PDB file of C-alpha atoms in Angstrom:
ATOM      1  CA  UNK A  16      73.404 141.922  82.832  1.00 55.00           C
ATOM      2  CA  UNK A  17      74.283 139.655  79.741  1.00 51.00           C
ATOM      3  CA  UNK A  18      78.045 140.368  80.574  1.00 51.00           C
ATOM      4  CA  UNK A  19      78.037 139.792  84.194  1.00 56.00           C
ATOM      5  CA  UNK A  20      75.367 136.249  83.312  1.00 55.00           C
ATOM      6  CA  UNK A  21      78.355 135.386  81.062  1.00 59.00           C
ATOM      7  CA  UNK A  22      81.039 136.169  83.585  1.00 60.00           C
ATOM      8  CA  UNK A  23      79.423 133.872  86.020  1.00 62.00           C
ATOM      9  CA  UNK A  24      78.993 131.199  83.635  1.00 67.00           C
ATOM     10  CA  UNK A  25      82.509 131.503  82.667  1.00 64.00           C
ATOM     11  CA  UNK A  26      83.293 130.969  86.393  1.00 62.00           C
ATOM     12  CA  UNK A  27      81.428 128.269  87.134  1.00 68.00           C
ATOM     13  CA  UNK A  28      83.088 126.039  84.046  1.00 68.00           C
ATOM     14  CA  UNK A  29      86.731 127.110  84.975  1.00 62.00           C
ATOM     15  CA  UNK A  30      85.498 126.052  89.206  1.00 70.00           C
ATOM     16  CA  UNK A  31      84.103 122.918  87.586  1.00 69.00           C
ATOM     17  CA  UNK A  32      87.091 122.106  85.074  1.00 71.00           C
ATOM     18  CA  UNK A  33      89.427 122.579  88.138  1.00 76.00           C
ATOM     19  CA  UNK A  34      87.457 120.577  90.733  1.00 81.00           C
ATOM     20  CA  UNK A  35      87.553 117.740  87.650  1.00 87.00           C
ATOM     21  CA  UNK A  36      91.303 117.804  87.546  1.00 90.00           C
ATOM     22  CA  UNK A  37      91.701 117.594  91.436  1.00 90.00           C
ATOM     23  CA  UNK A  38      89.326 114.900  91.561  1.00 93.00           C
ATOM     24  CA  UNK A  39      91.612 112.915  88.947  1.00 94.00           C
ATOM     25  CA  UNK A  40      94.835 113.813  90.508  1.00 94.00           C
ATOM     26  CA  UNK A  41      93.225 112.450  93.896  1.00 95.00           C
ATOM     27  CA  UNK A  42      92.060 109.224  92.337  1.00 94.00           C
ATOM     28  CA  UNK A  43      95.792 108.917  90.339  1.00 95.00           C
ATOM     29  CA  UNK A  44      97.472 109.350  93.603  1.00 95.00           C
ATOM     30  CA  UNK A  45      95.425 106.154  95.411  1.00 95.00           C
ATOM     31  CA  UNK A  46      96.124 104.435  92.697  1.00 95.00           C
ATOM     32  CA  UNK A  47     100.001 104.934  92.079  1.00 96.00           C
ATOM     33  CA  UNK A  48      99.630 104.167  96.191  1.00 95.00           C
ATOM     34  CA  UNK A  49      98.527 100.737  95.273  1.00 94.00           C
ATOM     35  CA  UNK A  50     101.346 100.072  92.671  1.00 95.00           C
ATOM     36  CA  UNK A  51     103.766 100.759  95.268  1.00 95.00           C
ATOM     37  CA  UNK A  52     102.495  98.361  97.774  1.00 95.00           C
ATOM     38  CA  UNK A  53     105.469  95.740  99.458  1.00 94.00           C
ATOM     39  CA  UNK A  54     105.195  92.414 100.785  1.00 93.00           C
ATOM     40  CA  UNK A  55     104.790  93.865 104.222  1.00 95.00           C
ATOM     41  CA  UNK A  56     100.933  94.797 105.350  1.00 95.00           C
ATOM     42  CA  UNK A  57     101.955  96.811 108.478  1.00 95.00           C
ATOM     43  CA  UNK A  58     103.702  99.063 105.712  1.00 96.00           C
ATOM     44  CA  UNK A  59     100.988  99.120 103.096  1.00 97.00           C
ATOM     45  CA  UNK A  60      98.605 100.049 106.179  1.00 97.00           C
ATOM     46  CA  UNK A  61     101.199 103.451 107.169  1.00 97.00           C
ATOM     47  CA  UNK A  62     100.864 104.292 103.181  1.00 97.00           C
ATOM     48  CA  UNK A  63      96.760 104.469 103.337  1.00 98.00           C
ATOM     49  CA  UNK A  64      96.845 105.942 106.729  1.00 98.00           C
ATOM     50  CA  UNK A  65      99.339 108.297 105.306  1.00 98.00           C
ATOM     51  CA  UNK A  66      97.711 108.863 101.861  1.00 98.00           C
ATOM     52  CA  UNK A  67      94.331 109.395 103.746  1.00 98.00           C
ATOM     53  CA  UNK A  68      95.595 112.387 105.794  1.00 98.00           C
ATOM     54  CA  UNK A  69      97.316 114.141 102.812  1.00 98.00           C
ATOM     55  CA  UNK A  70      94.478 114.027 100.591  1.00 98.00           C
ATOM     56  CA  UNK A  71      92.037 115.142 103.052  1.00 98.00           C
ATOM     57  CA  UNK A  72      94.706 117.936 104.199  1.00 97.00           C
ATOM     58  CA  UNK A  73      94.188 116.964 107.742  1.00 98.00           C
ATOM     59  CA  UNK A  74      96.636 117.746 111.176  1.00 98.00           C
ATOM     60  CA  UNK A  75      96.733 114.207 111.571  1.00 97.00           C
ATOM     61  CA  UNK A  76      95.550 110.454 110.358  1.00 98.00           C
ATOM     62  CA  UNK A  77      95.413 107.515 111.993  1.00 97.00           C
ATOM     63  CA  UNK A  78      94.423 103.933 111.785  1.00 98.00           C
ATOM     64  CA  UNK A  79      93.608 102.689 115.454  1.00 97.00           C
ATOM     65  CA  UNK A  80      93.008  98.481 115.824  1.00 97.00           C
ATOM     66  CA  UNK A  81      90.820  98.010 118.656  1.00 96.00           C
ATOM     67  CA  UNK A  82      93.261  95.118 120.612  1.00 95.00           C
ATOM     68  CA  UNK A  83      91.061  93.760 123.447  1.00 92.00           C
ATOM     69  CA  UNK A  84      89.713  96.968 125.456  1.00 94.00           C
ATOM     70  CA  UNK A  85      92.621  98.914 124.380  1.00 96.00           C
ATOM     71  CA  UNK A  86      92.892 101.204 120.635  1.00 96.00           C
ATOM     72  CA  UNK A  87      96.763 100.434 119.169  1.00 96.00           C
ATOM     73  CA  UNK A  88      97.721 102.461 116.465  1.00 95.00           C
ATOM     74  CA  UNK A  89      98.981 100.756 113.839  1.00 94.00           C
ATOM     75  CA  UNK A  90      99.033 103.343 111.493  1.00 96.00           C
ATOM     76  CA  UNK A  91      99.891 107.213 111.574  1.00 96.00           C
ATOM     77  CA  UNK A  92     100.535 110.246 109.578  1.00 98.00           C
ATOM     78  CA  UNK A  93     101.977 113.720 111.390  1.00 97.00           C
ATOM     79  CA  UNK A  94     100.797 112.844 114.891  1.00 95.00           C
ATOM     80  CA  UNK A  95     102.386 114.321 118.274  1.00 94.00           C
ATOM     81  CA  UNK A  96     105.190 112.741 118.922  1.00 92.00           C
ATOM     82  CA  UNK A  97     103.557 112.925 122.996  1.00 94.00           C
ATOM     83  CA  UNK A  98     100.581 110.738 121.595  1.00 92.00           C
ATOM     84  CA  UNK A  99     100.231 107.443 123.919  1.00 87.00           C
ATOM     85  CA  UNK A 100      99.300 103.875 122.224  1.00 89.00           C
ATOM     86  CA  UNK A 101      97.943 101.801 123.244  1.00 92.00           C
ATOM     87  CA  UNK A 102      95.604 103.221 125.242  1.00 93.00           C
ATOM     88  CA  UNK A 103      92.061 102.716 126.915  1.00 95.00           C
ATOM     89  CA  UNK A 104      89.242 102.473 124.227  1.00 96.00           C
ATOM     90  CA  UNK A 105      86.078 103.499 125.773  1.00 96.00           C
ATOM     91  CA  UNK A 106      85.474 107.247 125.454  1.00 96.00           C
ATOM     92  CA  UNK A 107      87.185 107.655 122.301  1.00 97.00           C
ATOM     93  CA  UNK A 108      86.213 108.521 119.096  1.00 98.00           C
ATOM     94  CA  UNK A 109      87.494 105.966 117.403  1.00 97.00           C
ATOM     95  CA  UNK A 110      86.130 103.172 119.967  1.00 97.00           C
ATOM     96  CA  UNK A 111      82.342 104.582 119.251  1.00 97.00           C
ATOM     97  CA  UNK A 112      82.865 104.315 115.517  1.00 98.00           C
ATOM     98  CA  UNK A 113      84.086 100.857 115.942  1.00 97.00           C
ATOM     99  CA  UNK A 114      81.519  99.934 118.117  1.00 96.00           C
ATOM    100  CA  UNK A 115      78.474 101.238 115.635  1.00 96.00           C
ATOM    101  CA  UNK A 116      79.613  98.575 113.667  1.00 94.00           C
ATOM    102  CA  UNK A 117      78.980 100.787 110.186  1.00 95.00           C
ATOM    103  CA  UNK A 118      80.256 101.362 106.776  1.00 95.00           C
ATOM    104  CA  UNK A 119      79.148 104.958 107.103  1.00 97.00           C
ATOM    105  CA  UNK A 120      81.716 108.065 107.249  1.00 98.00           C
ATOM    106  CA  UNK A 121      81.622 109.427 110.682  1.00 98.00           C
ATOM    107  CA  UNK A 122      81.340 113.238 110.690  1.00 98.00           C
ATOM    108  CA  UNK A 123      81.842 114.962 114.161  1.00 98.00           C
ATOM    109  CA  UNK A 124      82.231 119.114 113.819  1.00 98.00           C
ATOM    110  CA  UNK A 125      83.057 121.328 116.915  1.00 98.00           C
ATOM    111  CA  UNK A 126      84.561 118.709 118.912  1.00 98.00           C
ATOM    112  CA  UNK A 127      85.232 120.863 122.222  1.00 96.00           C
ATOM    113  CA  UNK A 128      81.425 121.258 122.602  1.00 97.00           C
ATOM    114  CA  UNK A 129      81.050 117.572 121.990  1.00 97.00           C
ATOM    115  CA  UNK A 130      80.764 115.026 125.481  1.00 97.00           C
ATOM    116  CA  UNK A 131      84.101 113.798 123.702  1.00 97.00           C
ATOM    117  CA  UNK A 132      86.216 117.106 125.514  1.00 97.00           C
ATOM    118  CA  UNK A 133      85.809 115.221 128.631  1.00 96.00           C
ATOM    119  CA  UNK A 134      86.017 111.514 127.523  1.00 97.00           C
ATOM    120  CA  UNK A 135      88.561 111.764 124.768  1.00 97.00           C
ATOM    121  CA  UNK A 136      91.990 112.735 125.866  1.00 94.00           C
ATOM    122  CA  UNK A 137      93.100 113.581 122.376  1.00 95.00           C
ATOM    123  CA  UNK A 138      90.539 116.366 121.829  1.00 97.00           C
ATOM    124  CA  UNK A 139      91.368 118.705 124.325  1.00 95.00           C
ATOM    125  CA  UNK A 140      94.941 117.682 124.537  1.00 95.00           C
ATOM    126  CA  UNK A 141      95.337 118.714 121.314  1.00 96.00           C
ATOM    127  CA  UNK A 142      92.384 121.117 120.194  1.00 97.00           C
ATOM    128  CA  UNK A 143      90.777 118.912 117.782  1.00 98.00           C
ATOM    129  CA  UNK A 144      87.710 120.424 116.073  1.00 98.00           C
ATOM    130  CA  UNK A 145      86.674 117.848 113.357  1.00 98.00           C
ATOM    131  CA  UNK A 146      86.689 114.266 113.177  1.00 98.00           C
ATOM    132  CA  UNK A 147      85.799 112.235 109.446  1.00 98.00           C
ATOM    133  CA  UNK A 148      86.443 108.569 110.391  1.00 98.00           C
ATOM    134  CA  UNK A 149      85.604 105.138 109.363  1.00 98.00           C
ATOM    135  CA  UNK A 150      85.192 101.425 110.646  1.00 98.00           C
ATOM    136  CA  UNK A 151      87.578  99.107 109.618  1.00 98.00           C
ATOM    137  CA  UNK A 152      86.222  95.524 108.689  1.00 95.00           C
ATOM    138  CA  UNK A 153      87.723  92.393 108.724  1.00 92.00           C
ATOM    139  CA  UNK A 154      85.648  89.154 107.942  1.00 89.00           C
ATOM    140  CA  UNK A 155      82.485  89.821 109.245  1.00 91.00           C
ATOM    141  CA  UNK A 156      83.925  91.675 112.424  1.00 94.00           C
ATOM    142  CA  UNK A 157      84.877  95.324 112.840  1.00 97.00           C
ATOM    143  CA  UNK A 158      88.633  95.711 114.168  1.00 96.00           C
ATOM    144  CA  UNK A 159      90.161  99.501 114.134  1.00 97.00           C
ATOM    145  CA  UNK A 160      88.670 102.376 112.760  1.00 98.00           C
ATOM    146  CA  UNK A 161      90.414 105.257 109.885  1.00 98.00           C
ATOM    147  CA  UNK A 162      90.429 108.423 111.309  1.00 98.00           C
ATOM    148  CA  UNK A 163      91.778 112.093 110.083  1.00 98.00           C
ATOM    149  CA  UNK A 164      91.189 115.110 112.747  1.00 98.00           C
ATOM    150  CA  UNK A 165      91.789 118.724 112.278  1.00 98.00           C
ATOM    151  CA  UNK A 166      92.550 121.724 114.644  1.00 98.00           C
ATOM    152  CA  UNK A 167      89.680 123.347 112.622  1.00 98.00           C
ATOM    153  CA  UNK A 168      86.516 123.216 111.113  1.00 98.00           C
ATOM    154  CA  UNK A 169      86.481 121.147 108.182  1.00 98.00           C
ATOM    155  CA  UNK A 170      83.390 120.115 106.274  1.00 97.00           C
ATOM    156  CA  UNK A 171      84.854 116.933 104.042  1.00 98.00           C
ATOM    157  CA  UNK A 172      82.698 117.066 100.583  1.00 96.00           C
ATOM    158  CA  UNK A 173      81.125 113.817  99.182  1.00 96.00           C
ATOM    159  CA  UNK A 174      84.062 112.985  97.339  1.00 96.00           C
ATOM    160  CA  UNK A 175      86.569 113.534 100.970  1.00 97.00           C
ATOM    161  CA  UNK A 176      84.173 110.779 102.458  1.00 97.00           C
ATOM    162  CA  UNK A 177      84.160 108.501  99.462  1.00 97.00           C
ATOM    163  CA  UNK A 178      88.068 108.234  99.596  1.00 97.00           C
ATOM    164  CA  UNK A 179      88.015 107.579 103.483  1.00 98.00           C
ATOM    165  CA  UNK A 180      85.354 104.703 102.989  1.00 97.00           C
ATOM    166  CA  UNK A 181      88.004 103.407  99.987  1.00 96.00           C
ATOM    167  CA  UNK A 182      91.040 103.476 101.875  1.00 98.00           C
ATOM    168  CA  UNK A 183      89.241 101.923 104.998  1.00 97.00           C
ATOM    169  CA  UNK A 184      88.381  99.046 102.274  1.00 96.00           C
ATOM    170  CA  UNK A 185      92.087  99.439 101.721  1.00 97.00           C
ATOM    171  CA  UNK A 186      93.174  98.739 105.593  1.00 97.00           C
ATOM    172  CA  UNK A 187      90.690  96.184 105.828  1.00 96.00           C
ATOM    173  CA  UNK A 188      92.188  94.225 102.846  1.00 95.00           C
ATOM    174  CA  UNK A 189      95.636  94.735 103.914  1.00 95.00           C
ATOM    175  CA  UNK A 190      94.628  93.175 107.336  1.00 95.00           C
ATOM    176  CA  UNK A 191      93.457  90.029 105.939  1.00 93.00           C
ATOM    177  CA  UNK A 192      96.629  89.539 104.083  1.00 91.00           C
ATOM    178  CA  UNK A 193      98.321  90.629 107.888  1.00 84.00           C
ATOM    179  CA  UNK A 194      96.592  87.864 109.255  1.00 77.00           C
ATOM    180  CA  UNK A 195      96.697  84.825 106.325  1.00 74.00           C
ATOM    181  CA  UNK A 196     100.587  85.615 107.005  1.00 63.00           C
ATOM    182  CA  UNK A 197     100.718  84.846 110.476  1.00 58.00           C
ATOM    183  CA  UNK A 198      98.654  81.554 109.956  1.00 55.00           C
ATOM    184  CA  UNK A 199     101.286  80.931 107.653  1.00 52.00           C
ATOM    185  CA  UNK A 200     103.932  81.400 109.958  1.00 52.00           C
ATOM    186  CA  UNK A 201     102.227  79.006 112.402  1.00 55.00           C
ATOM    187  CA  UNK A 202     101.452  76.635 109.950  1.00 48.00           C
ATOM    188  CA  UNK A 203     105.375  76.645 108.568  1.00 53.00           C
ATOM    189  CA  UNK A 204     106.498  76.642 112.423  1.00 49.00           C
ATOM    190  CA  UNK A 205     104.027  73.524 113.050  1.00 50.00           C
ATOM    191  CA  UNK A 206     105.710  71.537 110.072  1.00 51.00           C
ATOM    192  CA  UNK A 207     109.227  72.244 110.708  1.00 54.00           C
ATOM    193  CA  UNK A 208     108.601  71.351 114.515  1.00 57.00           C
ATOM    194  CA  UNK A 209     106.750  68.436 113.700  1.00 55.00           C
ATOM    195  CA  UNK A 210     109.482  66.030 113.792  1.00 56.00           C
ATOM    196  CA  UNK A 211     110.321  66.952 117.074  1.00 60.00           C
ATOM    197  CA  UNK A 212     109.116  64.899 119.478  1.00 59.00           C
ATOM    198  CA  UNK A 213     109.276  67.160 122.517  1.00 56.00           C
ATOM    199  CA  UNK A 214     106.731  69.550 120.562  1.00 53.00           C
ATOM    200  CA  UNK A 215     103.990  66.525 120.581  1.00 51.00           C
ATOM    201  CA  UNK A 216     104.077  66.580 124.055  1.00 51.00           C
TER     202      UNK A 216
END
């Protein structure tokens, strides 16, 4: 019993030391992400949406920006190439997570017995089983939610939901840049047009 007690033991620190060293090369992979950010915000926003789905090991990751009553994506990693966007909000996933208007992780497991077979095209079209998604915030207002989906059951651990809440931080950062650039561009257009009296009028 002493030798199978020790076995065990054994086990669990090797399980532990091995968890430990995923966990870091996780965390060092978000940040060399970061270090390799450009100029451009649309980009940056692919790289999370990207990075999201590859450290989760999902079938697919998007970031969806709810535009009106219609969900854009504006970011993607390994989706169908048959996947429509824009398209109508309500009944999707993505549109109820936005709407909820929380910082929470949304978990949804066996999605084909969910009301979401009927209302969301994606989960039958597809044969989505899980969804782990989170609003994205911008201001005080949320705009698009982070989602990764898989054709399987998939339980994300308290560390897979931490890094979706970070990289939805992420998004939501990289928007407000997105946007302080196009106030910029107005405001440049504004003063270069300024002189011209036609644009007064």
């Amino acid at each position: 019993r002493a030798v199978i007690g020790g076995k065990y033991r054994i086990l669990a620190i090797v399980r532990d030391i091995t968890e430990r060293k995923q966990s870091e090369e996780r965390w060092t992979k978000i940040h060399e992400t970061f270090l390799n950010f450009s100029a451009d915000p649309d980009e940056n926003i692919n790289k999370l949406t990207a990075l999201c789905g590859e450290l989760l090991g999902a079938d697919c990751a998007l970031y969806n920006r709810l535009e009106e009553d219609m969900l854009r994506s504006c970011g993607q990693w390994n989706c169908p190439a048959d996947l429509v966007s824009p398209s109508k909000a309500e009944g999707h996933i993505c549109y109820d997570v936005i709407k909820k208007q929380s910082d929470h992780v949304v978990v949804i497991r066996n999605l084909q017995e969910t009301d979401y077979f009927q209302t969301d095209p994606s989960v039958s079209k597809y044969n989505l089983q899980t969804y782990v998604g989170r609003a994205v915030k911008f201001g005080d207002s949320y705009i698009g939610s982070l989602c990764v989906v898989y054709q399987r059951d998939f339980n994300p651990t308290e560390e897979d939901k931490e890094i979706v809440g970070f990289i939805a931080l992420a998004i939501g950062v990289e928007e407000e840049r997105r946007s302080a650039e196009e106030i910029s561009q107005i405001a440049q257009f504004a003063i270069e047009r300024s002189a011209d009296p036609i644009f007064w009028i």
